[in-house]
Amino acid sequence: MVGICSIKSFRPNARTSLEEIINMLSLTELNYVRLRDFHRMRQIMDAKEKTTYDMVKQSLQDLLTRESIRTDEIDSIIYSHCLHSHPGSFFFLEQLKQDLGLEGIPAFEISDLNCATTSLAIKMGKERLSTSDKPYALLLFGEKAFTPLLRTLEDITIVSDAAAACLLKRDAESDHILHVTHYIDGNISNTEVTDEESFRWFQTSYFLGIKKVILQSLKATGLKIEDVKLFIPHNVNYDTWEYMAKAMNLPLERLYLKNIADQGHANGTDTILNTEDVYLEGLLERGDYYLFLSIGRGGAYGCVVLQH
C-alpha cells in the first residue's frame, strides 16, 4: 500500500511579528485584534532573501541525502503550491532536476485547489504509484510571500514562508494513504474572481464544508470519528479549527494546532510541516488512524485518511 516514507522541511529561522506586518501594511486595529485574539496569530516564518526555489531545493536535497534511493526508482516529481505563480516558476522544475541530478524523471506542478492542493498532490502521487513499476514518488511543497501584500488574507490569517519534500513509497511499511477526498463548493468556485458575496459565504460556511469532507472520508473508509486518533490541519488560524471541533463534537486536543501562533500559515505547505512534527514528537502509535485537513480559498476542501 502506498504510504509516506519520509518528510524533510525547510523552515526559515527569521521571524516577522504580527505587529510588524500590521504596520507594514497599514492594517486597522480591528484587523490586528481579530488576528491576535480570535485567530491567535503571533508571527510568521520569513525567508528574507531566499526564494521559493532556494527553499524547495534545500528541502529536497536534505531528503535525498537522508534517503538511499536511485533516480531510476522515482516515478515522478509533483510540485504543489497555493500561489498560482511566483518569480522564476517557469523553469522551476527543469532547473531543480538539473541541479540535483534528477533529469529524465516526469515532473509537473499543480495549484488547482489553492491551499487544498496539498491533498490533491498526495492523491496524484498515490494514483501514479498504484500503476507504476517504480517504488517512489517525490512530492514538493513551497510557498513564499514574495510581496508584502501576500502576507495577509483579509483578517483571516498571516502568511508564512516554508518548503517541504515528501517521499511516497508504493509498498510502505507505515503511514498508509487509505483515502483522499475532495469537496468543491460550486457556489463559490465557479467564477474566476471571487466576488464579495461569495467570499462572505465562504467565511460563514467553511466549517460545513470541512464537516462534509470528513464525513465523506469516514464513510469511504468505514471508520467512525472516534477511530481517528489525530486531526492534522493546516495553520490558517485557531478559531477555524475550534469551530470545526465544535461542529464535529470533537475535543480540541485531538487537533494538532501548536504551530499556528509561532509559524503562521504557509498556505499549502504547513500541513506537511505539521505532519513532520507529529512524526518527530511520536504522537502516533502503530495502527493509529489520522487525517490531514485543508481548506482552499474558493470553496475547496481536502481530507486524507492515513494509518500509522
XYZ file of C-alpha atoms in Angstrom, residues 7-13 45-47 50-63 79-81 86 92 96 139-145 160-166 263 265-274 276-277:
57
model
C 9.387 14.171 5.124
C 12.038 16.883 5.222
C 11.083 20.510 5.646
C 12.807 23.849 5.281
C 11.678 26.425 7.837
C 13.337 29.857 7.783
C 14.903 30.881 11.058
C 8.497 32.418 9.238
C 10.230 34.874 6.923
C 12.551 33.600 4.180
C 15.721 33.184 -0.033
C 13.426 32.356 -2.939
C 10.815 29.622 -3.197
C 13.309 27.744 -5.354
C 16.025 28.005 -2.680
C 13.717 26.570 -0.016
C 12.284 23.743 -2.124
C 15.741 22.782 -3.385
C 17.127 22.667 0.168
C 14.300 20.502 1.491
C 14.601 18.075 -1.429
C 18.380 17.964 -1.181
C 18.152 17.165 2.532
C 15.608 14.415 1.896
C 5.299 20.208 -7.077
C 2.280 21.530 -5.165
C 1.809 25.196 -4.326
C 5.793 33.141 -8.422
C 11.396 25.821 -11.766
C 15.642 21.674 -9.975
C 6.067 15.479 -3.584
C 7.352 19.032 -3.230
C 5.673 21.920 -1.438
C 6.821 25.524 -1.337
C 5.347 28.916 -0.509
C 6.833 32.392 -0.228
C 5.006 35.694 0.085
C 4.475 32.306 6.184
C 7.354 31.107 4.016
C 8.375 27.437 4.049
C 9.021 24.375 1.920
C 8.953 20.609 2.280
C 9.777 17.438 0.387
C 7.768 14.274 0.958
C 4.924 29.529 12.449
C 0.069 29.772 7.747
C 2.406 28.560 4.982
C -0.525 28.125 2.591
C -0.366 24.601 1.153
C 2.850 23.616 2.905
C 2.073 23.735 6.610
C 0.000 20.530 6.676
C 3.207 18.734 5.722
C 5.240 20.676 8.293
C 2.741 19.734 10.992
C 6.618 16.041 10.152
C 6.355 17.397 13.706
